[in-house]
Coordinates of N, CA and C in Angstrom, one line a residue:
M222 N 20.7 -9.5 2.3 CA 20.0 -9.2 1.1 C 20.1 -8.1 0.3
F223 N 20.2 -8.0 -0.8 CA 20.6 -6.7 -1.5 C 22.1 -7.0 -1.8
G224 N 22.8 -7.9 -1.3 CA 24.2 -8.0 -1.0 C 24.7 -6.9 0.3
R225 N 23.9 -6.6 1.3 CA 24.6 -5.9 2.3 C 23.5 -6.1 3.2
T226 N 24.2 -6.2 4.6 CA 23.6 -7.1 5.6 C 22.3 -5.7 6.0
P227 N 21.3 -6.4 6.6 CA 20.0 -5.6 6.6 C 20.3 -4.5 7.9
P228 N 19.7 -4.0 8.3 CA 19.7 -3.6 9.8 C 19.3 -3.7 10.7
P229 N 19.6 -3.9 12.2 CA 19.4 -4.6 13.3 C 18.2 -4.2 14.0
N230 N 17.4 -5.9 14.3 CA 15.9 -5.9 14.2 C 15.4 -4.9 15.2
R231 N 14.4 -4.7 15.5 CA 13.4 -3.5 16.5 C 13.0 -4.8 17.1
Q232 N 12.6 -4.9 18.5 CA 11.7 -6.2 19.0 C 10.3 -5.5 19.5
T233 N 10.1 -4.5 19.2 CA 8.6 -3.8 19.8 C 7.9 -2.7 18.9
P234 N 6.9 -2.7 18.5 CA 5.7 -2.2 18.0 C 5.9 -1.1 17.4
V235 N 6.0 -0.2 16.2 CA 6.3 1.3 16.8 C 4.8 1.6 17.2
P236 N 4.7 2.4 18.2 CA 3.3 3.0 18.5 C 2.3 4.1 17.8
V237 N 1.4 4.2 17.6 CA 0.3 4.5 16.7 C -1.0 5.4 17.3
A238 N -1.5 6.1 16.9 CA -2.7 7.2 17.9 C -3.8 5.9 17.5
G239 N -4.6 5.9 18.6 CA -5.1 4.9 18.7 C -6.8 4.9 17.6
R240 N -7.0 6.7 17.2 CA -8.1 6.2 16.3 C -7.5 7.1 15.1
H241 N -8.1 6.8 13.6 CA -8.0 7.5 12.6 C -8.4 8.9 12.4
L242 N -7.1 10.0 12.0 CA -7.6 11.0 12.3 C -8.5 11.9 11.0
V243 N -8.9 11.1 10.0 CA -10.1 11.2 9.0 C -11.3 10.7 9.2
L244 N -11.3 9.0 9.7 CA -12.4 8.1 9.1 C -13.0 8.6 10.9
D245 N -12.0 8.5 12.0 CA -12.4 8.5 13.7 C -12.8 6.7 13.7
A246 N -12.2 5.9 13.3 CA -12.1 4.4 13.0 C -10.9 4.1 14.0
P247 N -11.2 2.8 14.3 CA -9.9 2.2 15.0 C -8.7 2.4 14.1
M248 N -7.7 2.2 14.7 CA -6.2 2.2 14.1 C -5.7 0.9 13.7
V249 N -5.9 0.2 14.9 CA -5.2 -1.5 14.9 C -6.8 -1.8 15.7
G250 N -6.7 -3.6 14.8 CA -7.7 -4.7 15.0 C -7.8 -4.8 16.4
P251 N -9.1 -5.7 16.9 CA -9.5 -6.6 15.6 C -10.9 -5.6 14.9
W252 N -10.4 -6.4 13.9 CA -11.5 -5.2 12.6 C -13.3 -6.1 12.9
P253 N -14.4 -5.2 12.6 CA -15.7 -6.1 12.4 C -15.6 -7.5 12.1
A254 N -16.6 -8.4 12.2 CA -16.9 -9.5 11.8 C -17.2 -9.4 9.9
G255 N -16.4 -9.8 9.4 CA -17.1 -9.9 7.9 C -15.8 -9.2 6.9
Y256 N -15.4 -8.0 7.5 CA -14.7 -6.9 7.0 C -13.5 -7.2 6.1
G257 N -12.8 -7.3 5.3 CA -11.8 -7.5 4.6 C -10.9 -6.9 5.2
V258 N -9.3 -7.1 4.5 CA -7.8 -6.7 4.9 C -7.3 -6.6 3.9
A259 N -6.5 -5.2 3.0 CA -6.4 -5.4 1.7 C -4.9 -4.5 1.9
V260 N -3.8 -4.8 1.5 CA -2.7 -4.2 1.8 C -1.9 -3.8 0.4
F261 N -1.4 -3.1 0.0 CA -1.5 -2.8 -1.2 C 0.1 -1.5 -1.3
G262 N 0.8 -1.6 -2.3 CA 2.2 -1.2 -2.2 C 2.2 -0.4 -3.8
M263 N 2.2 1.2 -3.5 CA 2.1 1.9 -5.1 C 2.6 3.2 -4.7
G264 N 4.1 2.8 -4.4 CA 5.2 4.2 -3.9 C 4.8 4.5 -2.9
C265 N 5.3 6.6 -3.0 CA 4.9 6.9 -1.2 C 3.4 6.5 -0.7
F266 N 3.4 5.6 0.5 CA 2.6 5.5 1.0 C 1.3 6.9 1.6
W267 N 2.0 8.1 1.8 CA 1.1 9.1 2.1 C 0.0 9.3 0.7
G268 N 0.0 9.3 -0.2 CA -0.6 9.7 -1.1 C -1.6 8.5 -1.5
A269 N -1.1 6.9 -1.2 CA -1.7 5.8 -1.5 C -2.7 6.0 -0.5
E270 N -3.1 6.0 0.9 CA -3.2 6.1 1.9 C -5.0 7.1 1.8
E271 N -4.2 8.4 1.4 CA -5.3 9.2 1.0 C -6.2 9.0 0.2
L272 N -5.9 8.1 -0.8 CA -6.6 7.8 -1.8 C -7.8 6.8 -1.3
F273 N -7.6 6.0 -0.5 CA -8.3 5.2 0.3 C -9.3 5.2 0.9
W274 N -8.4 6.1 1.7 CA -9.9 6.8 3.0 C -11.0 7.4 2.2
Q275 N -10.7 8.0 1.2 CA -12.1 8.6 0.5 C -13.0 7.5 -0.1
V276 N -13.0 6.4 -0.1 CA -13.5 5.3 -0.9 C -14.5 5.0 0.1
P277 N -16.2 5.6 -0.4 CA -17.1 5.1 0.5 C -16.9 3.2 0.9
G278 N -17.3 2.8 2.1 CA -17.1 1.3 2.4 C -15.8 1.0 2.9
V279 N -15.0 1.8 2.9 CA -13.6 1.9 3.7 C -13.7 2.4 5.4
Y280 N -13.7 1.3 5.9 CA -13.8 1.3 7.0 C -12.4 2.1 8.0
S281 N -11.1 2.0 7.8 CA -9.8 2.2 8.0 C -8.7 2.4 7.3
T282 N -7.7 2.7 7.5 CA -6.7 2.8 6.5 C -5.4 2.9 7.4
A283 N -4.2 2.6 7.5 CA -3.1 3.0 7.7 C -1.7 2.7 6.7
V284 N -0.5 3.2 6.6 CA 0.6 3.0 6.4 C 1.6 2.1 6.9
G285 N 2.4 1.6 6.6 CA 3.4 0.7 7.1 C 4.6 0.1 5.8
Y286 N 4.8 -1.0 6.7 CA 6.1 -1.5 5.9 C 5.6 -3.3 5.6
A287 N 5.9 -3.9 4.5 CA 5.4 -5.4 4.5 C 5.9 -5.7 3.2
G288 N 6.3 -6.9 3.4 CA 7.6 -7.6 2.2 C 9.0 -7.7 2.6
G289 N 9.5 -7.7 3.6 CA 10.7 -7.5 3.9 C 10.9 -8.3 5.1
D290 N 12.3 -8.5 5.5 CA 12.5 -9.5 6.7 C 12.3 -9.0 7.8
V291 N 12.9 -7.6 8.0 CA 13.1 -7.1 9.4 C 12.0 -6.4 10.3
P292 N 11.8 -7.0 11.3 CA 10.6 -6.7 12.2 C 10.7 -5.1 12.4
H293 N 9.7 -4.9 12.4 CA 9.0 -3.4 13.0 C 10.0 -2.3 12.3
P294 N 10.0 -2.3 11.5 CA 11.6 -1.3 10.8 C 11.0 -0.2 11.0
T295 N 11.7 0.9 11.1 CA 11.9 2.4 11.2 C 11.4 2.8 9.6
Y296 N 11.0 3.9 9.3 CA 10.9 4.7 8.3 C 12.6 4.9 7.3
E297 N 13.5 5.3 8.5 CA 14.4 5.6 7.9 C 15.3 4.3 7.4
Q298 N 15.0 3.1 7.7 CA 15.5 1.7 8.2 C 14.7 1.2 6.6
T299 N 13.5 1.9 6.7 CA 12.9 1.1 4.8 C 13.6 1.9 3.8
C300 N 13.8 3.1 3.6 CA 14.5 4.0 3.1 C 15.7 3.8 2.5
T301 N 16.5 2.9 3.5 CA 17.5 2.4 2.9 C 17.4 1.4 1.7
G302 N 16.6 0.7 1.2 CA 16.3 -0.6 0.5 C 16.6 -1.8 1.2
R303 N 17.7 -1.6 2.0 CA 17.7 -2.9 3.0 C 17.2 -3.4 3.8
T304 N 16.0 -3.3 4.1 CA 15.1 -4.1 5.1 C 14.0 -5.0 4.2
G305 N 14.4 -4.6 2.5 CA 13.2 -5.3 1.8 C 11.7 -5.2 1.7
H306 N 11.2 -4.4 2.6 CA 9.9 -3.8 2.7 C 9.6 -3.0 1.6
A307 N 8.7 -3.1 1.5 CA 7.6 -2.1 0.4 C 6.9 -1.2 1.2
E308 N 6.9 0.3 0.7 CA 5.8 1.6 1.7 C 4.4 1.1 1.5
V309 N 3.3 0.4 2.1 CA 2.3 0.2 1.9 C 1.2 1.0 2.4
V310 N -0.2 0.5 2.2 CA -1.1 1.1 2.4 C -2.3 -0.2 2.9
Q311 N -2.5 -0.4 3.9 CA -3.5 -1.1 4.8 C -4.7 -0.7 4.7
V312 N -5.7 -1.2 4.1 CA -7.0 -1.1 3.7 C -8.1 -2.1 4.0
V313 N -8.8 -1.3 5.3 CA -9.5 -2.2 6.1 C -10.9 -2.1 5.5
H314 N -12.2 -2.9 5.0 CA -12.8 -2.9 4.2 C -14.2 -3.1 4.2
D315 N -15.4 -2.7 4.0 CA -16.8 -3.6 4.1 C -16.9 -4.3 2.6
P316 N -16.8 -5.6 2.2 CA -17.1 -5.8 1.1 C -18.5 -5.9 0.5
A317 N -19.0 -5.6 1.4 CA -20.6 -5.5 0.8 C -20.6 -4.2 0.3
V318 N -20.4 -2.9 0.6 CA -19.9 -1.7 0.2 C -18.8 -1.3 -1.1
V319 N -17.7 -2.3 -0.6 CA -16.5 -1.7 -1.6 C -16.4 -3.6 -1.8
P320 N -16.2 -4.3 -2.9 CA -15.8 -5.4 -3.0 C -14.2 -5.0 -3.1
Y321 N -13.2 -6.0 -2.6 CA -12.2 -6.2 -3.3 C -11.6 -6.1 -4.4
E322 N -12.1 -6.4 -5.2 CA -12.1 -6.0 -6.7 C -11.9 -4.8 -7.5
D323 N -13.0 -3.7 -6.6 CA -12.9 -2.4 -6.6 C -11.5 -2.0 -6.2
L324 N -11.0 -2.5 -4.8 CA -10.3 -1.9 -4.8 C -9.0 -1.8 -5.4
L325 N -9.0 -3.2 -5.9 CA -7.6 -3.8 -7.2 C -8.0 -2.6 -8.4
R326 N -9.3 -2.3 -8.8 CA -8.9 -1.3 -9.7 C -8.9 0.0 -9.4
L327 N -9.0 0.6 -8.2 CA -8.3 1.7 -8.0 C -6.9 1.5 -7.8
F328 N -6.3 0.4 -7.5 CA -4.7 0.5 -7.3 C -3.8 0.4 -8.6
W329 N -5.0 0.0 -9.2 CA -4.0 -0.4 -10.7 C -3.9 1.0 -11.5
E330 N -5.5 1.9 -11.7 CA -5.6 2.6 -12.2 C -4.4 4.2 -11.8
N331 N -4.0 3.8 -10.4 CA -3.4 5.0 -9.6 C -2.0 5.2 -9.3
H332 N -1.5 4.0 -9.9 CA -0.2 4.1 -10.0 C 0.2 4.2 -11.3
D333 N 2.0 3.8 -11.4 CA 2.6 3.0 -12.8 C 2.9 1.6 -12.6
P334 N 2.3 0.7 -12.5 CA 2.7 -0.9 -12.6 C 3.7 -1.5 -13.2
T335 N 4.4 -0.4 -14.0 CA 5.2 -1.4 -14.7 C 7.0 -0.7 -15.0
Q336 N 7.0 0.3 -13.5 CA 8.1 0.6 -13.2 C 9.3 0.1 -12.3
G337 N 8.8 -1.1 -11.9 CA 9.7 -2.2 -11.2 C 10.1 -1.5 -10.0
D338 N 11.3 -1.1 -9.6 CA 11.4 -0.4 -8.1 C 11.5 1.0 -8.0
R339 N 10.2 1.5 -8.4 CA 10.4 3.1 -8.6 C 8.8 3.1 -9.1
Q340 N 8.4 5.2 -8.5 CA 7.2 5.5 -8.9 C 7.9 6.7 -9.0
G341 N 7.8 7.1 -10.5 CA 8.3 8.7 -11.0 C 9.6 8.5 -10.5
N342 N 9.8 9.9 -9.6 CA 11.3 10.6 -9.2 C 11.6 9.5 -8.1
D343 N 10.8 8.9 -7.2 CA 10.9 8.1 -6.1 C 11.5 6.8 -6.4
I344 N 12.9 6.5 -6.1 CA 13.8 5.3 -6.5 C 13.8 4.6 -5.3
G345 N 13.5 3.2 -5.8 CA 13.7 2.2 -4.7 C 13.1 1.2 -4.7
S346 N 13.6 -0.5 -4.2 CA 12.6 -1.2 -3.9 C 11.4 -1.2 -3.0
Q347 N 11.7 -0.1 -2.1 CA 10.6 0.3 -0.7 C 9.1 1.2 -1.3
Y348 N 9.7 1.1 -3.2 CA 8.6 1.9 -3.6 C 8.1 1.0 -4.8
R349 N 8.3 -0.4 -4.7 CA 7.5 -1.2 -5.9 C 6.4 -1.5 -5.9
S350 N 5.7 -1.7 -7.2 CA 4.0 -2.2 -7.1 C 4.1 -3.6 -6.5
A351 N 3.0 -3.2 -5.4 CA 3.1 -5.1 -4.9 C 1.3 -5.2 -4.1
V352 N 1.0 -6.5 -4.3 CA -0.3 -6.6 -3.6 C 0.0 -7.8 -2.9
F353 N -0.1 -7.6 -1.7 CA 0.5 -8.0 -0.4 C -1.2 -9.2 0.3
W354 N -1.6 -10.3 -0.4 CA -2.9 -10.6 -0.2 C -3.1 -11.6 1.2
T355 N -4.1 -11.2 2.0 CA -4.5 -11.9 3.3 C -5.5 -13.2 2.7
T356 N -6.1 -13.5 1.7 CA -6.8 -15.0 1.4 C -6.5 -15.5 -0.2
D357 N -7.1 -16.6 -0.1 CA -6.7 -17.7 -1.6 C -7.6 -16.4 -2.6
A358 N -9.1 -16.1 -2.0 CA -9.9 -15.1 -3.0 C -9.2 -13.9 -3.5
Q359 N -8.1 -13.1 -2.5 CA -7.6 -12.3 -3.0 C -6.4 -12.4 -3.9
A360 N -5.6 -13.4 -3.5 CA -4.9 -13.8 -4.6 C -5.4 -14.0 -5.7
A361 N -6.4 -14.7 -5.8 CA -6.5 -15.0 -7.6 C -7.7 -13.9 -7.9
A362 N -7.6 -12.7 -7.1 CA -8.5 -11.5 -7.8 C -7.1 -10.6 -8.3
A363 N -6.0 -10.5 -7.3 CA -4.9 -9.9 -8.2 C -4.5 -10.1 -9.4
A364 N -4.5 -11.5 -9.2 CA -3.8 -12.4 -10.8 C -4.6 -11.8 -11.6
R365 N -6.0 -12.0 -11.2 CA -6.5 -12.1 -12.3 C -7.0 -10.7 -13.2
T366 N -6.9 -10.0 -12.0 CA -6.8 -8.1 -12.5 C -5.6 -8.1 -13.6
R367 N -5.0 -8.4 -12.6 CA -3.1 -8.1 -13.3 C -3.5 -8.7 -15.1
D368 N -4.1 -9.9 -14.9 CA -4.0 -10.0 -16.2 C -5.1 -9.4 -17.0
R369 N -6.0 -9.4 -16.5 CA -6.8 -7.7 -17.5 C -6.6 -6.5 -17.9
Y370 N -6.0 -6.0 -17.0 CA -4.9 -5.0 -17.0 C -3.7 -4.9 -18.1
A371 N -3.1 -6.1 -18.1 CA -2.2 -6.0 -18.5 C -1.9 -5.7 -20.4
P372 N -3.1 -6.1 -20.8 CA -3.5 -5.5 -22.3 C -3.5 -4.3 -22.6
A373 N -4.4 -3.9 -21.7 CA -4.8 -2.3 -22.0 C -3.5 -1.4 -21.8
V374 N -2.5 -2.2 -21.2 CA -1.6 -1.1 -20.6 C 0.0 -1.4 -21.8
R375 N -0.1 -2.2 -22.2 CA 0.8 -2.3 -23.3 C -0.2 -2.0 -24.5
A376 N -1.5 -2.0 -24.9 CA -1.4 -1.0 -26.2 C -1.0 0.3 -26.0
A377 N -1.8 0.7 -24.6 CA -1.5 2.4 -24.7 C 0.2 2.4 -24.5
G378 N 1.0 1.7 -24.8 CA 2.6 1.9 -25.0 C 3.8 1.8 -23.7
W379 N 2.9 1.2 -22.8 CA 3.8 0.8 -21.7 C 4.6 -0.1 -21.6
G380 N 4.8 -0.4 -20.7 CA 5.8 -2.0 -20.5 C 5.1 -3.0 -19.9
E381 N 5.9 -4.3 -19.8 CA 5.2 -5.3 -19.0 C 4.8 -4.6 -17.2
I382 N 3.3 -4.9 -16.7 CA 3.4 -5.0 -15.3 C 4.5 -6.2 -14.9
T383 N 5.3 -5.1 -13.7 CA 6.1 -6.2 -12.6 C 5.5 -6.3 -11.2
T384 N 4.3 -5.7 -10.9 CA 3.5 -5.8 -9.7 C 3.9 -7.3 -9.1
E385 N 4.3 -7.0 -7.8 CA 4.4 -8.6 -7.0 C 3.0 -8.6 -6.4
I386 N 2.8 -9.8 -6.3 CA 1.7 -10.6 -6.1 C 2.3 -11.6 -5.0
A387 N 2.0 -11.4 -3.7 CA 2.5 -11.9 -2.5 C 1.7 -12.4 -1.6
P388 N 2.4 -13.5 -0.8 CA 0.8 -13.6 0.7 C 1.7 -12.6 1.9
L389 N 0.8 -11.8 2.4 CA 1.1 -11.1 3.3 C 1.7 -11.6 4.8
R390 N 3.0 -11.6 4.9 CA 3.6 -12.2 6.0 C 3.3 -11.5 7.6
E391 N 3.3 -10.1 7.4 CA 3.2 -9.4 8.1 C 2.8 -7.8 7.7
F392 N 2.3 -6.9 8.2 CA 2.1 -5.5 8.3 C 2.7 -5.1 9.7
Y393 N 3.7 -4.3 9.5 CA 4.3 -3.1 10.1 C 4.0 -1.8 10.3
Y394 N 2.8 -1.2 11.6 CA 2.8 0.0 11.4 C 3.6 1.3 11.2
A395 N 3.6 1.7 10.2 CA 4.4 3.2 10.1 C 4.9 4.3 11.8
E396 N 5.5 5.2 11.6 CA 5.2 5.5 12.7 C 4.1 6.7 12.7
D397 N 3.3 7.3 13.5 CA 2.7 8.1 13.8 C 2.3 8.9 13.2
S398 N 3.7 9.8 12.9 CA 4.1 10.9 12.3 C 3.5 10.5 10.7
H399 N 3.5 10.0 10.0 CA 3.6 9.3 8.8 C 1.4 8.6 8.7
Q400 N 1.1 8.5 9.6 CA 0.1 8.2 9.7 C -1.2 9.1 9.3
Q401 N -2.1 9.1 8.0 CA -3.2 9.9 7.5 C -2.1 11.6 7.4
Y402 N -1.3 11.1 6.9 CA -0.1 12.5 6.6 C -0.5 13.5 6.0
L403 N -1.7 13.1 5.0 CA -2.3 14.3 3.9 C -3.3 15.2 4.7
S404 N -3.9 14.3 5.7 CA -5.3 15.2 6.0 C -5.1 16.7 6.8
A405 N -6.2 17.3 6.5 CA -6.0 18.2 7.1 C -5.7 18.7 8.2
A406 N -5.6 17.8 9.3 CA -5.0 18.1 10.6 C -3.5 18.4 10.7
K407 N -2.3 17.6 9.6 CA -1.5 17.6 9.4 C -0.6 18.3 8.1
N408 N -1.0 17.5 6.9 CA -0.4 18.3 5.6 C -0.9 18.0 4.9
P409 N -2.2 18.7 4.2 CA -3.4 19.1 3.6 C -2.4 19.0 2.2
H410 N -1.1 20.0 2.1 CA -0.8 20.4 1.0 C 0.5 19.6 0.8
G411 N 0.6 18.7 1.5 CA 2.0 17.9 1.1 C 2.0 16.9 0.1
Y412 N 3.1 16.2 -0.2 CA 3.6 15.0 -1.5 C 2.8 14.4 -2.0
R413 N 2.1 14.6 -2.9 CA 1.5 13.4 -3.2 C 2.2 12.6 -4.9
C414 N 2.6 11.7 -4.6 CA 2.9 10.4 -5.7 C 2.1 9.7 -6.7
H415 N 1.4 10.4 -7.6 CA 0.7 9.3 -8.4 C 1.1 9.0 -10.1
A416 N 2.1 8.3 -9.9 CA 2.9 8.2 -11.0 C 2.5 7.3 -11.9
A417 N 0.7 7.2 -12.3 CA -0.4 6.5 -13.0 C 0.1 6.6 -14.7
T418 N -0.3 5.6 -15.2 CA -0.3 5.5 -16.5 C -1.3 6.1 -17.3
G419 N -2.5 6.6 -16.4 CA -3.8 7.2 -17.1 C -4.2 6.3 -17.8
V420 N -3.9 4.9 -18.0 CA -4.9 4.0 -18.9 C -6.2 3.6 -17.6
A421 N -7.3 3.4 -18.5 CA -8.5 2.6 -17.5 C -8.0 1.5 -17.1
Y422 N -8.6 1.2 -16.0 CA -9.4 -0.6 -16.1 C -10.3 -1.0 -17.3
P423 N -10.1 -1.9 -17.4 CA -11.4 -2.4 -18.7 C -12.3 -2.6 -17.8
R424 N -13.8 -1.9 -18.2 CA -14.6 -2.4 -17.6 C -15.9 -3.8 -18.1

């Protein structure tokens, strides 16, 4: 992968806390019946998670890794670009309060989906723009909203959207030190990368 040998496989999941520091919800499923699970890659996962935990109807969030071939990767392994994973945020939501397409609008507007393997000064495949879908309906919505957003992005002088849209094979939790990293209890003044285009999603 990427012309280099991937790092050794881990056999056990990374342990995380039982409760969400901000939402006081479970960090690990099973989730309430009828709730959806959305997974987005939009650069550094700290700021992405903070963005989504503020949305009414979001039940729980977690940061982790998806889209690669190495099970249970560490943060250090993922940062090498050799695992194939992207840094992602998992968003568990009540679709009766916040539909999946509303989450997609937030996703499109709060990062730059034209940058390929980077967001701002964060460079590497781990920072790529990605939607990892968990249902056929999510796959269709991701493609539909991309196609609706792309002309607005082009008209504003940006390039073509490079966002990966792919089925979620596995979500691997990141280390507990990264969960809710920007919360008041951890690093409220920590690093946030929102390399957004400033282009509004067409309403």
